[in-house]
Short mmCIF file of C-alpha atoms and ligand atoms in Angstrom, two decimals:
data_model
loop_
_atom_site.label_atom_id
_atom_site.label_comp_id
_atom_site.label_asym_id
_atom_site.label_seq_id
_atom_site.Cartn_x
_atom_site.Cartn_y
_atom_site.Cartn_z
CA UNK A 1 167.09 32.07 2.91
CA UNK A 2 166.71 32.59 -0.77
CA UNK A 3 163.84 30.82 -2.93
CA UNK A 4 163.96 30.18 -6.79
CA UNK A 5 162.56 27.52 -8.99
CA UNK A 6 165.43 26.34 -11.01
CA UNK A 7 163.67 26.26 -14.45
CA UNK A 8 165.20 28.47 -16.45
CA UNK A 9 162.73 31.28 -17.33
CA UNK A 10 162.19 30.92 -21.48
CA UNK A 11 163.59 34.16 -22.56
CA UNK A 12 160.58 36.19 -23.68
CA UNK A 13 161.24 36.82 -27.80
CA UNK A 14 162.65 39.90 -29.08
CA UNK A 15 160.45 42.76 -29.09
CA UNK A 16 158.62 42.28 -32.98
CA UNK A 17 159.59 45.29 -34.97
CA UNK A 18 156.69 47.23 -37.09
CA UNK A 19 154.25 45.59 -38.99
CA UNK A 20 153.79 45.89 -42.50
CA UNK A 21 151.30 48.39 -42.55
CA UNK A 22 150.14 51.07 -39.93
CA UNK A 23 148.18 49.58 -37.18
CA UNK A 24 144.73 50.72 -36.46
CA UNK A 25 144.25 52.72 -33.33
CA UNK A 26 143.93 50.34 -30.39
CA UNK A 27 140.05 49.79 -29.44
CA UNK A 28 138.57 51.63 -32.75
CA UNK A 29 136.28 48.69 -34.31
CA UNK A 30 136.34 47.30 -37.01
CA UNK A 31 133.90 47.71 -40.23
CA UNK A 32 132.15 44.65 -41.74
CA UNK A 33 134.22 45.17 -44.92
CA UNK A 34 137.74 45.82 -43.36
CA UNK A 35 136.80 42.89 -41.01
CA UNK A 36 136.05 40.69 -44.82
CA UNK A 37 139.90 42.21 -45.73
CA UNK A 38 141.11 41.28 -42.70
CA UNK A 39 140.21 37.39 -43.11
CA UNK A 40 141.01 36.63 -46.65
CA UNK A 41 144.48 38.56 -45.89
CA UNK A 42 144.62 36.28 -42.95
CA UNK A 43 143.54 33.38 -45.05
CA UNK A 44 145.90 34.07 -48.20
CA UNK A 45 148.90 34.39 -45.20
CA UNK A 46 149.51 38.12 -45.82
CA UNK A 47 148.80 38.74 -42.32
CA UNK A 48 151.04 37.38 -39.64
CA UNK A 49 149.41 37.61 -36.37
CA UNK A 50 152.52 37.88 -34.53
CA UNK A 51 155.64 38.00 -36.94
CA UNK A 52 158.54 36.97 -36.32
CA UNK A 53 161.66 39.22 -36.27
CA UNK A 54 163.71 39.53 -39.39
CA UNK A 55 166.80 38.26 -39.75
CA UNK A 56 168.37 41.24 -40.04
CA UNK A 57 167.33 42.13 -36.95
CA UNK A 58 169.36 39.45 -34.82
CA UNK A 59 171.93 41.66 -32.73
CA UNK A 60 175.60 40.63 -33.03
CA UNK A 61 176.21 39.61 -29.40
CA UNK A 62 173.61 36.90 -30.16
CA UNK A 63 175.63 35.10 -32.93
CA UNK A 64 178.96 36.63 -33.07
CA UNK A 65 181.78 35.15 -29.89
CA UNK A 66 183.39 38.38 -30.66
CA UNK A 67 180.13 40.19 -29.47
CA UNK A 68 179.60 37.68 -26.37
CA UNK A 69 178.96 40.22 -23.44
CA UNK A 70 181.55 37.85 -21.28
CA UNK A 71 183.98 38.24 -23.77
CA UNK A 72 183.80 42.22 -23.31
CA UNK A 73 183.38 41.92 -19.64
CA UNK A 74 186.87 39.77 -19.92
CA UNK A 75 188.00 42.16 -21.74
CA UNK A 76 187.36 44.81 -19.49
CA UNK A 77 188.88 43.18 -16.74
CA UNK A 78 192.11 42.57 -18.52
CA UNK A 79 192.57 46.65 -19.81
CA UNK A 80 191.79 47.46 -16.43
CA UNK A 81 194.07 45.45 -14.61
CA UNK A 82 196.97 46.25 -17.20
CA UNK A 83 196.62 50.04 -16.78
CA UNK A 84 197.04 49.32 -12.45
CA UNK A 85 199.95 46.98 -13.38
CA UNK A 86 198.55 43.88 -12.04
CA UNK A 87 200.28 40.42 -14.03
CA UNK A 88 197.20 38.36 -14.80
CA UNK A 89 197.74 35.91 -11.79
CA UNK A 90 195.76 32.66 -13.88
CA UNK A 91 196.65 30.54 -16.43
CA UNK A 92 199.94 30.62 -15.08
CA UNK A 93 202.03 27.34 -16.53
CA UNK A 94 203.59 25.15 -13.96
CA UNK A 95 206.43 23.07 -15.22
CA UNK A 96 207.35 19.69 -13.92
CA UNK A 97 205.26 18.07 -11.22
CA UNK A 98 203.53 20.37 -8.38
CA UNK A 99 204.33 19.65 -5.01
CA UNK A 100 204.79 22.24 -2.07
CA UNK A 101 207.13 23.26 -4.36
CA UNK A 102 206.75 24.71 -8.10
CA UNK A 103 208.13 25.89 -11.08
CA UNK A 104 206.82 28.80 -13.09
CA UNK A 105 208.54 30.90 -15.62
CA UNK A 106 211.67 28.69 -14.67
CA UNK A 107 211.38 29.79 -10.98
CA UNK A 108 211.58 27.43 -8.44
CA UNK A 109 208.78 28.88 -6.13
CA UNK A 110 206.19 27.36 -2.74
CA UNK A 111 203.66 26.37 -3.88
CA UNK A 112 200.03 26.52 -2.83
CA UNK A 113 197.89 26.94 -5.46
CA UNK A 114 197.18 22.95 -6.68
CA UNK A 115 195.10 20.58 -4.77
CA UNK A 116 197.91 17.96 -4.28
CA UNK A 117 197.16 17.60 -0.64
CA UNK A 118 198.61 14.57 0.31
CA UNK A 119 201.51 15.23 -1.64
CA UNK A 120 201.03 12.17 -4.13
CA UNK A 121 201.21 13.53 -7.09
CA UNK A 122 204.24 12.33 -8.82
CA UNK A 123 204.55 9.89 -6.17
CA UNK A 124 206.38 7.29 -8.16
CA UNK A 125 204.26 4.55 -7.42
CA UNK A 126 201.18 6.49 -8.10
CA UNK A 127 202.74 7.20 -11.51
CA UNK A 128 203.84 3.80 -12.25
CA UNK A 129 200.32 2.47 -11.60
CA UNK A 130 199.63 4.59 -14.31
CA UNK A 131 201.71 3.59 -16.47
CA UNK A 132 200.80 -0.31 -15.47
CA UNK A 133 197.21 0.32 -16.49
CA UNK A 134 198.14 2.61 -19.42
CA UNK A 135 200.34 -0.23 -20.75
CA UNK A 136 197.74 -3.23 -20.09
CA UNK A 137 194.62 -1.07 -21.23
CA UNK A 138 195.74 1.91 -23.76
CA UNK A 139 195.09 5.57 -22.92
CA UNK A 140 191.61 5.46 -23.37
CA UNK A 141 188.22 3.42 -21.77
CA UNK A 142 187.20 3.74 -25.66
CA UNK A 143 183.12 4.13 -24.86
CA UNK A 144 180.95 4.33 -22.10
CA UNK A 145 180.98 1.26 -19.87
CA UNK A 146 177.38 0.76 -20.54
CA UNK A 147 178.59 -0.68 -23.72
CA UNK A 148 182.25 -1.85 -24.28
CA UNK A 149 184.31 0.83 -22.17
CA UNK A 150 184.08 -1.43 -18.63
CA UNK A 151 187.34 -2.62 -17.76
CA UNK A 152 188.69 -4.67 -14.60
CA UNK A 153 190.21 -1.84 -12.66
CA UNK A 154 187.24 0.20 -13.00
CA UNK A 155 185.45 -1.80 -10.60
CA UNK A 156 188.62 -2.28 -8.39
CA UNK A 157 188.50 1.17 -7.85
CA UNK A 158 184.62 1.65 -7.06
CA UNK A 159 185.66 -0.92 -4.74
CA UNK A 160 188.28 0.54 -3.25
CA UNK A 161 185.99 3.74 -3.10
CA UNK A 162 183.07 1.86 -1.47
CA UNK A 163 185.02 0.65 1.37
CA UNK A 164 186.45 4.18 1.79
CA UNK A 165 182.92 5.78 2.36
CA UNK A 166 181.93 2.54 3.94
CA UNK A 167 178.84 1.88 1.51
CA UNK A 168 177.44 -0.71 -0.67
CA UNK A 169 179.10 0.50 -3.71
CA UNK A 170 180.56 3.41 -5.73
CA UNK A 171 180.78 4.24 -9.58
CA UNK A 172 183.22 6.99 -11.13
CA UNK A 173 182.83 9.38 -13.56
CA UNK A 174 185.40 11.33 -15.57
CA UNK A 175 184.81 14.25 -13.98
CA UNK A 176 184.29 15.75 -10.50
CA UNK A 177 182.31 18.41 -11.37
CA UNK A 178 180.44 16.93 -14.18
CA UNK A 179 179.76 14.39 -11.37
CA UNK A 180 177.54 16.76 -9.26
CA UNK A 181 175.78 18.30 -12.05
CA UNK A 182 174.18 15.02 -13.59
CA UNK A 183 173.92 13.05 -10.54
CA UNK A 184 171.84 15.74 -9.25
CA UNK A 185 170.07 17.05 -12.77
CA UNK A 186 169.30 13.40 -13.45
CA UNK A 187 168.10 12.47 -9.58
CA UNK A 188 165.94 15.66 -9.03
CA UNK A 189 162.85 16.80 -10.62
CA UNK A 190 160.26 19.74 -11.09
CA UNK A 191 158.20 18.22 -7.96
CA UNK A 192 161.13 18.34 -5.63
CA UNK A 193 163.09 20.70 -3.54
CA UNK A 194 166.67 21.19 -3.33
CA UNK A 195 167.80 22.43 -0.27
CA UNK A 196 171.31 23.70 -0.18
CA UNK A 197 174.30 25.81 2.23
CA UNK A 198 174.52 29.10 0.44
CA UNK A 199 178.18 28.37 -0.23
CA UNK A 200 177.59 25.68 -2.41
CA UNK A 201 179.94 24.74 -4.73
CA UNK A 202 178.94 26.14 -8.43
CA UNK A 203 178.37 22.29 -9.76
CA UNK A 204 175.39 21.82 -7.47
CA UNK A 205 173.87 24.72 -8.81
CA UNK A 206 174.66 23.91 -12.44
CA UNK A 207 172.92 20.51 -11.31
CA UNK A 208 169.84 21.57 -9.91
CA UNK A 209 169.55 24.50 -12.76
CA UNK A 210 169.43 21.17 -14.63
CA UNK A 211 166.82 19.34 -12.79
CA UNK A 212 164.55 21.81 -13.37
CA UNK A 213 163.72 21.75 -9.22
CA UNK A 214 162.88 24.18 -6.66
CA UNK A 215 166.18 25.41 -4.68
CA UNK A 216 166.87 27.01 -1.82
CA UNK A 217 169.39 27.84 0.00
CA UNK A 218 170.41 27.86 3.79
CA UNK A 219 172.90 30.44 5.48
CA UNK A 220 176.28 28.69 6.34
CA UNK A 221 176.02 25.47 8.04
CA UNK A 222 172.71 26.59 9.37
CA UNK A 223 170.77 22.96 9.92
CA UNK A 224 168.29 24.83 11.84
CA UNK A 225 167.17 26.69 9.63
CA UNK A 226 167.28 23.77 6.74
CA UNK A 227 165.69 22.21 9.83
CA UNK A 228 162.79 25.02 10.52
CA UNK A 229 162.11 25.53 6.59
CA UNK A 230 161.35 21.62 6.24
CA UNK A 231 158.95 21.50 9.50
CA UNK A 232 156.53 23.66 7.12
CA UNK A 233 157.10 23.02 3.94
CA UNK A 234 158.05 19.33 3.71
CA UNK A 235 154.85 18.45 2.40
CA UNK A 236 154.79 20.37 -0.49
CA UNK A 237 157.68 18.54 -2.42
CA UNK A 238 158.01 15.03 -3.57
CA UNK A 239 162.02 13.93 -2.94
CA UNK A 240 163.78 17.09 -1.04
CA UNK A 241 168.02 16.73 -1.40
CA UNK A 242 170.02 17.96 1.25
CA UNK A 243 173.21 19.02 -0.41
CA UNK A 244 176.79 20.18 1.59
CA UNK A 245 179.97 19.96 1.17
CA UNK A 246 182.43 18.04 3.93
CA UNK A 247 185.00 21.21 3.99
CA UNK A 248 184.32 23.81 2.08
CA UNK A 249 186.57 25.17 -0.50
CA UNK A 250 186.80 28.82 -0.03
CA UNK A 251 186.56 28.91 3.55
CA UNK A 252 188.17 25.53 4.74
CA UNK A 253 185.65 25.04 7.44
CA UNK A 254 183.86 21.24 8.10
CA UNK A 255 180.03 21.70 7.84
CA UNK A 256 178.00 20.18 10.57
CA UNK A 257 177.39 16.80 8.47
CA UNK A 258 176.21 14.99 11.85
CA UNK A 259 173.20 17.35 12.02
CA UNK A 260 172.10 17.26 8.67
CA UNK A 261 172.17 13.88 9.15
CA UNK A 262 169.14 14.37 12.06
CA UNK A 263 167.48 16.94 9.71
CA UNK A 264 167.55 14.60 6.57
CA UNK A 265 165.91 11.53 8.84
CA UNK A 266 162.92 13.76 10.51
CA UNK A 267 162.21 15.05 7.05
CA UNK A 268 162.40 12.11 5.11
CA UNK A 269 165.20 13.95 2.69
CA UNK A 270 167.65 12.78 0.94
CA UNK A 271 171.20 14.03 2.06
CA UNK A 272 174.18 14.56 -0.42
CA UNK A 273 177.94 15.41 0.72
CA UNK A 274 180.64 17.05 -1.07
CA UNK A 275 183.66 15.61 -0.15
CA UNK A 276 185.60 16.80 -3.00
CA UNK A 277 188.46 18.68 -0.50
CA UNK A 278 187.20 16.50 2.68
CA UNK A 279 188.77 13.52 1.18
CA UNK A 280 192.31 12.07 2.61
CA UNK A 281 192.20 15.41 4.74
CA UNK A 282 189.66 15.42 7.45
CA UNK A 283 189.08 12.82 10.04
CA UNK A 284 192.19 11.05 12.05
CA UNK A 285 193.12 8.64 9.13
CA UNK A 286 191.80 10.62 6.76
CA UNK A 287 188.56 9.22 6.17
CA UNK A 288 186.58 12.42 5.33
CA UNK A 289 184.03 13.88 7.41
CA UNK A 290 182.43 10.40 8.16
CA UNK A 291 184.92 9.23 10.28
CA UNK A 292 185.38 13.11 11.92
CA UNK A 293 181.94 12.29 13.07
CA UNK A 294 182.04 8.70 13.65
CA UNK A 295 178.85 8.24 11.05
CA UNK A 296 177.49 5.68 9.27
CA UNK A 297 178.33 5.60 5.61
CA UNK A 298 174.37 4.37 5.45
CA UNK A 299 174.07 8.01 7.39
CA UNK A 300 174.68 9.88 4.08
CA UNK A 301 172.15 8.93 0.86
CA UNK A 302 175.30 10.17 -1.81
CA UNK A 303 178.41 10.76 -0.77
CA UNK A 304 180.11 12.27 -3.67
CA UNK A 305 183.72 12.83 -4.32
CA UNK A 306 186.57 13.87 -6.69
CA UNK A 307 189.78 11.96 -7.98
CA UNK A 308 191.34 14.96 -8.47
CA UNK A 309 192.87 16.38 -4.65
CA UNK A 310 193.93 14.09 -2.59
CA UNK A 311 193.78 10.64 -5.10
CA UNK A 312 196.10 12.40 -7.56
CA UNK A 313 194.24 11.31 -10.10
CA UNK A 314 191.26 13.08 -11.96
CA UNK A 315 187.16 12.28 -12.41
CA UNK A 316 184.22 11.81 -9.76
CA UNK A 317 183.06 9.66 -7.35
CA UNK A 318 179.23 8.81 -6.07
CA UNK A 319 179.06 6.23 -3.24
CA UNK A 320 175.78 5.10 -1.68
CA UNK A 321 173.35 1.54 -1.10
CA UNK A 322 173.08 -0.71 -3.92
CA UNK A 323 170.01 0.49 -4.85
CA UNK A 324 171.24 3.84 -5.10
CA UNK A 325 174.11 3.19 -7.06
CA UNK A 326 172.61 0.57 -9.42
CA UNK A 327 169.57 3.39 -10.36
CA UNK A 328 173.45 5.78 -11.37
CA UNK A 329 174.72 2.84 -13.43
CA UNK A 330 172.11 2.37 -15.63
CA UNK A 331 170.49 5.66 -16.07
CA UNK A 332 172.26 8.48 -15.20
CA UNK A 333 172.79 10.18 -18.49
CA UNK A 334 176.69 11.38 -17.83
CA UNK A 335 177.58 7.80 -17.08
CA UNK A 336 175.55 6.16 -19.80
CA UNK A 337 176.43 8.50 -22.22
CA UNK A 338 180.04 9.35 -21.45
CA UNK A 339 182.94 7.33 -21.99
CA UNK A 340 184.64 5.48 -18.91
CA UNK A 341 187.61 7.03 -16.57
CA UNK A 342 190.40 6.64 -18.17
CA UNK A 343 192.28 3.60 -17.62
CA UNK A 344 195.84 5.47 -16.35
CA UNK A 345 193.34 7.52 -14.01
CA UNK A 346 191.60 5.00 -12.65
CA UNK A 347 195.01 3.40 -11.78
CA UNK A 348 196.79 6.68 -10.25
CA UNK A 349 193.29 6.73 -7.81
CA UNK A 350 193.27 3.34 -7.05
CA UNK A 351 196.85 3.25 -5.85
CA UNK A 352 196.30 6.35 -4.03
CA UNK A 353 193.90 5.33 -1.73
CA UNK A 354 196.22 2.72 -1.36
CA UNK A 355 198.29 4.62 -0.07
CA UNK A 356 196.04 7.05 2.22
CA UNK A 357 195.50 4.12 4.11
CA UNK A 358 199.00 2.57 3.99
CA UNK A 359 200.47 6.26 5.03
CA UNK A 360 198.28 7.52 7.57
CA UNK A 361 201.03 9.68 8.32
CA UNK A 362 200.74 12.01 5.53
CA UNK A 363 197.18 12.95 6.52
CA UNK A 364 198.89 13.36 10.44
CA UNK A 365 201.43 15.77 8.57
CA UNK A 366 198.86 17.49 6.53
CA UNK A 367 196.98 18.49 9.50
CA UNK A 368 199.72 19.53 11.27
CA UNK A 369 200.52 21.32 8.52
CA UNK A 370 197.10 23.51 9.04
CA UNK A 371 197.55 23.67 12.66
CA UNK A 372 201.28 25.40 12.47
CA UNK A 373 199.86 27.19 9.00
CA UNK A 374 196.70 28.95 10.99
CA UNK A 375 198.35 29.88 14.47
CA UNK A 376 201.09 31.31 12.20
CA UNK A 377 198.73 33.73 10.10
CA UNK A 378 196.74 34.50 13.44
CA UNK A 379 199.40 35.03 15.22
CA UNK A 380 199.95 37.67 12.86
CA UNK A 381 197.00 38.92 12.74
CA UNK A 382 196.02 37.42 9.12
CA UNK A 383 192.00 36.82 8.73
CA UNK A 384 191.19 33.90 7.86
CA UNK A 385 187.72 33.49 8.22
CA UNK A 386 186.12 30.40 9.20
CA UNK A 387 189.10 27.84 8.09
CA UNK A 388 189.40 25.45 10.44
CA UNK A 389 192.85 24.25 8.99
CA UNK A 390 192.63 21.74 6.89
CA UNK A 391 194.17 21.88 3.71
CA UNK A 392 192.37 24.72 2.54
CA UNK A 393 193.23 28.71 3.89
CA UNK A 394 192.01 31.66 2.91
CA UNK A 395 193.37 35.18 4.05
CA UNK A 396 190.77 37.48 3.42
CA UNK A 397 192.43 41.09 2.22
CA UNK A 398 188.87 42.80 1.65
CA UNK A 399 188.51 43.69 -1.84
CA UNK A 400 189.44 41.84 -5.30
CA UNK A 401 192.39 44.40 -6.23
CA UNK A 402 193.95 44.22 -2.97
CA UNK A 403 193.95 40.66 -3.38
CA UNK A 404 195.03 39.95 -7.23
CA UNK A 405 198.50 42.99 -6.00
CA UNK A 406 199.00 41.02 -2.81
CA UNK A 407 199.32 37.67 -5.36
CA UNK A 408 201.38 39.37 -7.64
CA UNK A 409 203.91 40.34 -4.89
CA UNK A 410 203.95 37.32 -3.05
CA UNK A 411 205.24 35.71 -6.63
CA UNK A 412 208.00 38.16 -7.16
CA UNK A 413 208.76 36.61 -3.19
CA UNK A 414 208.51 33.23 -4.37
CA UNK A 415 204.84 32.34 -3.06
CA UNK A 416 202.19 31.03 -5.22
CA UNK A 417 198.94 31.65 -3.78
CA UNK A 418 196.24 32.69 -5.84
CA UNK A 419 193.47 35.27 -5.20
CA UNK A 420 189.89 34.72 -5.17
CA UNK A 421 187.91 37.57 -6.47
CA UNK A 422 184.48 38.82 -6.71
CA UNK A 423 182.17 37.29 -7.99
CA UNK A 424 183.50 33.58 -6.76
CA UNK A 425 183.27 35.29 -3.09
CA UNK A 426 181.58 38.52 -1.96
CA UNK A 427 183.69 41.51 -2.59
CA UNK A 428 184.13 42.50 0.89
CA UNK A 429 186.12 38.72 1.39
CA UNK A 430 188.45 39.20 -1.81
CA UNK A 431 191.23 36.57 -0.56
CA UNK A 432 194.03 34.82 -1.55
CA UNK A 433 193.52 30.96 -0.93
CA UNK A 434 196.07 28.92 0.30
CA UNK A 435 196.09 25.67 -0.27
CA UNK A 436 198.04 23.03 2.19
CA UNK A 437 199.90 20.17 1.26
CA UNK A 438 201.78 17.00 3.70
CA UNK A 439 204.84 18.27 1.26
CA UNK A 440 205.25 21.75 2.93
CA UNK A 441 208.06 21.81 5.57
CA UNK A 442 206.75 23.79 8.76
CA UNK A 443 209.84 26.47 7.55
CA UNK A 444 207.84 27.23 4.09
CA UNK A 445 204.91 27.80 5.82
CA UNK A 446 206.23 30.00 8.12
CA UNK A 447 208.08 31.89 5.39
CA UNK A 448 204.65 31.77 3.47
CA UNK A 449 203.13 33.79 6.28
CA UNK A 450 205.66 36.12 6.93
CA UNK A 451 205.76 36.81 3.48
CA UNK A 452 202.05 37.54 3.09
CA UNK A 453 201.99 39.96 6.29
CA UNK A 454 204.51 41.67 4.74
CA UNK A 455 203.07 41.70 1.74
CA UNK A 456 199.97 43.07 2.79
CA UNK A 457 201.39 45.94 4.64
CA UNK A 458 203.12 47.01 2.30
CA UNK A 459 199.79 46.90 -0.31
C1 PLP B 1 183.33 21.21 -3.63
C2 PLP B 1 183.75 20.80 -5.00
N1 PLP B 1 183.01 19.88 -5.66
C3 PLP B 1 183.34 19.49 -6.90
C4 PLP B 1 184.46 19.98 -7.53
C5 PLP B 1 184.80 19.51 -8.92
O1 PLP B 1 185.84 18.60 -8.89
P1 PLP B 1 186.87 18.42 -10.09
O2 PLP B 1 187.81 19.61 -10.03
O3 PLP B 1 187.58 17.17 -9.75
O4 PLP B 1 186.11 18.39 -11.35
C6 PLP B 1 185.26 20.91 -6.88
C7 PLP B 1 186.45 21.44 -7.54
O5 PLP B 1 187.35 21.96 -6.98
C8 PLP B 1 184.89 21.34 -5.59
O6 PLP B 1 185.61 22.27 -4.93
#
């Protein structure tokens, strides 16, 4: 388990160059008249007890973007992966809409690199609801709904979204990620604990780096050890957040939400889930890891979720009690302060969970999808970790070369799956992600596999 207090440490200042005139040798006192010098010096301002740096003095790489040290690390990584021949595998532009199928560089090509999981993207009543709410409310919210931004389908949607977590109400944000990092930088504080799986996805951290709390993080789905750390240490903190995500995103395994739910009552913690890729894919009907369980939506304190996977849409999601929800309407500062979702968005969301629940079968065909997807790549002897499955697959190649070539082929083979390199996962489980869609036919993802064993012999 790994401890830090979230505060970022104030960088200590530059190291002062010289003074002015040579110093004295440490220790050696002072004489009553150089000690007279001293003060009116002192008292005229000719002596700066601690001076600060000149300007000269202020390296380039602290004011110059061409200086950054992430722009030469960048850098790096592009010379060296030109002089081993590897095509830089992201930022690739997709034309048209993307389905289980894509175009790139005019190629018609399988996709599974986008997060369209239940294949509604482009859906053409997803897109004219869209348009609907585009044409009856313009492009933009035009301010924060605090003030004049609130409009009609907003709170059809939170709703809509309520209902779907089964919880007093929800409120949406126009981001996902942005979504995790205020809700939990504005909830959390310097007298409370954050308690987290060590796979975490990087928008919790950001969020409790913001909070300014004590984290700490749990190995993989370990509740008894979130468990065993709060049967000692409870006291110390003032709120304690559970956080976790439903399935996680690299690995595409479903975290043990059930028992956090046990651990978060006997501790008197708050408990947060991530159901950014759980969403439309997990449980029968695709109600997300509450219904996989059979919980409570009272079971979890925040569920949190994203517009952008399954809803086809784009922005965040928090659903909890009233009370929770109503303290997020009025004072969380990336609500108050930023403009509402986007009318067209909110539409395309809205009538996609319309349609989750009106199409159960596409969450039936989307886990069958993972079923015939994971025996395949076992079958033949592909690792791939943890995933259970579900919309999200990684094949773990072992190192982040291996796994940006093995990328780069399967493209020339008409597969797009991207790799997932160090540092996003340890080096050691480089991987190329696949991600599953209800719009694959059982023959692409058979081909997909075939493709990528042969792919990876051949590496
Ligand atoms: C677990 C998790 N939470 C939050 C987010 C952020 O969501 P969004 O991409 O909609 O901003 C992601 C993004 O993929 C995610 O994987």
């Amino acid at each position: 388990m790994t401890d830090e207090k979230t505060t970022a440490p104030v960088p200590s200042p530059n190291p002062a160059p010289g003074p002015a005139s040579p110093p004295k040798t440490v220790g050696a006192p002072l004489s009553t008249d150089e000690k007279r010098g001293l003060l009116k010096r002192m008292l005229r301002g000719a002596v700066n007890p601690s001076p600060t740096p000149s300007i000269k003095d202020v390296p380039a790489r602290f004011y110059r973007p061409e200086a950054f040290p992430a722009l030469q690390e960048i850098e790096l990584h592009r010379k060296a992966a030109d002089r081993m021949g590897i095509r830089n595998p992201f930022f690739m532009p997709h034309e048209g809409i993307p389905g289980g199928r894509a175009v790139i560089g005019g190629r018609d090509v399988l996709n599974f690199g986008t997060y369209n999981y239940l294949g509604l993207v482009g859906d053409p009543r997803v897109n004219r609801a869209a348009v609907d709410a585009l044409e009856r409310y313009g492009t933009s919210a035009g301010a924060s709904r605090l003030v004049a931004g609130e409009r009609p389908i907003h709170r059809a949607l939170e709703g809509a979204l309520a209902e779907y977590f089964g919880c007093d109400d929800a409120l949406v944000f126009v981001s996902g990620h942005g979504t995790n990092v205020t809700a939990i930088g504005h909830l959390m504080g310097a007298k409370d604990l954050i308690l987290h799986d060590e796979w975490i996805h990087n928008s919790v951290l950001l969020g409790a780096a913001l909070s300014g709390a004590h984290r700490r993080s749990f190995s993989h789905n370990n509740w008894e050890e979130a468990d065993r750390f709060l049967a000692r240490n409870r006291g110390k903190y003032e709120k304690v957040l559970l956080v976790v995500e439903g399935l996680y995103s690299m690995d595409g395994d479903v975290a043990p939400v059930d028992r956090f739910v046990e651990v978060k009552r006997k501790h008197r913690a708050l408990l947060m889930v991530d159901e950014a890729h759980s969403l439309g894919v997990v449980g029968a009907h695709g109600g997300g890891v509450r219904e996989h369980f059979g919980l409570d939506g009272a079971d979890v304190d925040l569920w949190m979720g994203t517009l952008s996977k399954s809803l086809a849409s784009q922005g965040g999601v928090l659903a909890g009690s009233r009370a929770m929800i109503e303290v997020m309407r009025y004072t969380c500062p990336g609500f108050v302060y930023s403009v509402g979702l986007a009318p067209p968005l909110a539409g395309a969301a809205l009538e996609a969970l319309r349609l989750l629940r009106a199409e159960p079968e596409r969450v039936t065909r989307l886990q069958a999808n993972g079923r015939v997807f994971l025996d395949a790549a076992r079958g033949v002897g592909l690792d791939v970790g943890p995933s259970e499955g579900y919309a999200v697959v990684p094949v773990v190649v072992g190192n982040s070369l291996r796994a940006a070539r093995a990328s780069n082929r399967l493209l020339e083979h008409g597969v797009h799956a991207l790799p997932i390199l160090h540092p996003a996962v340890p080096e050691k489980r480089a991987r190329l992600r696949f991600f599953l869609s209800a719009a694959h036919t059982e023959d692409e993802l058979l081909r997909a596999v075939a493709l990528t064993r042969q792919v990876l012999d051949e590496l």
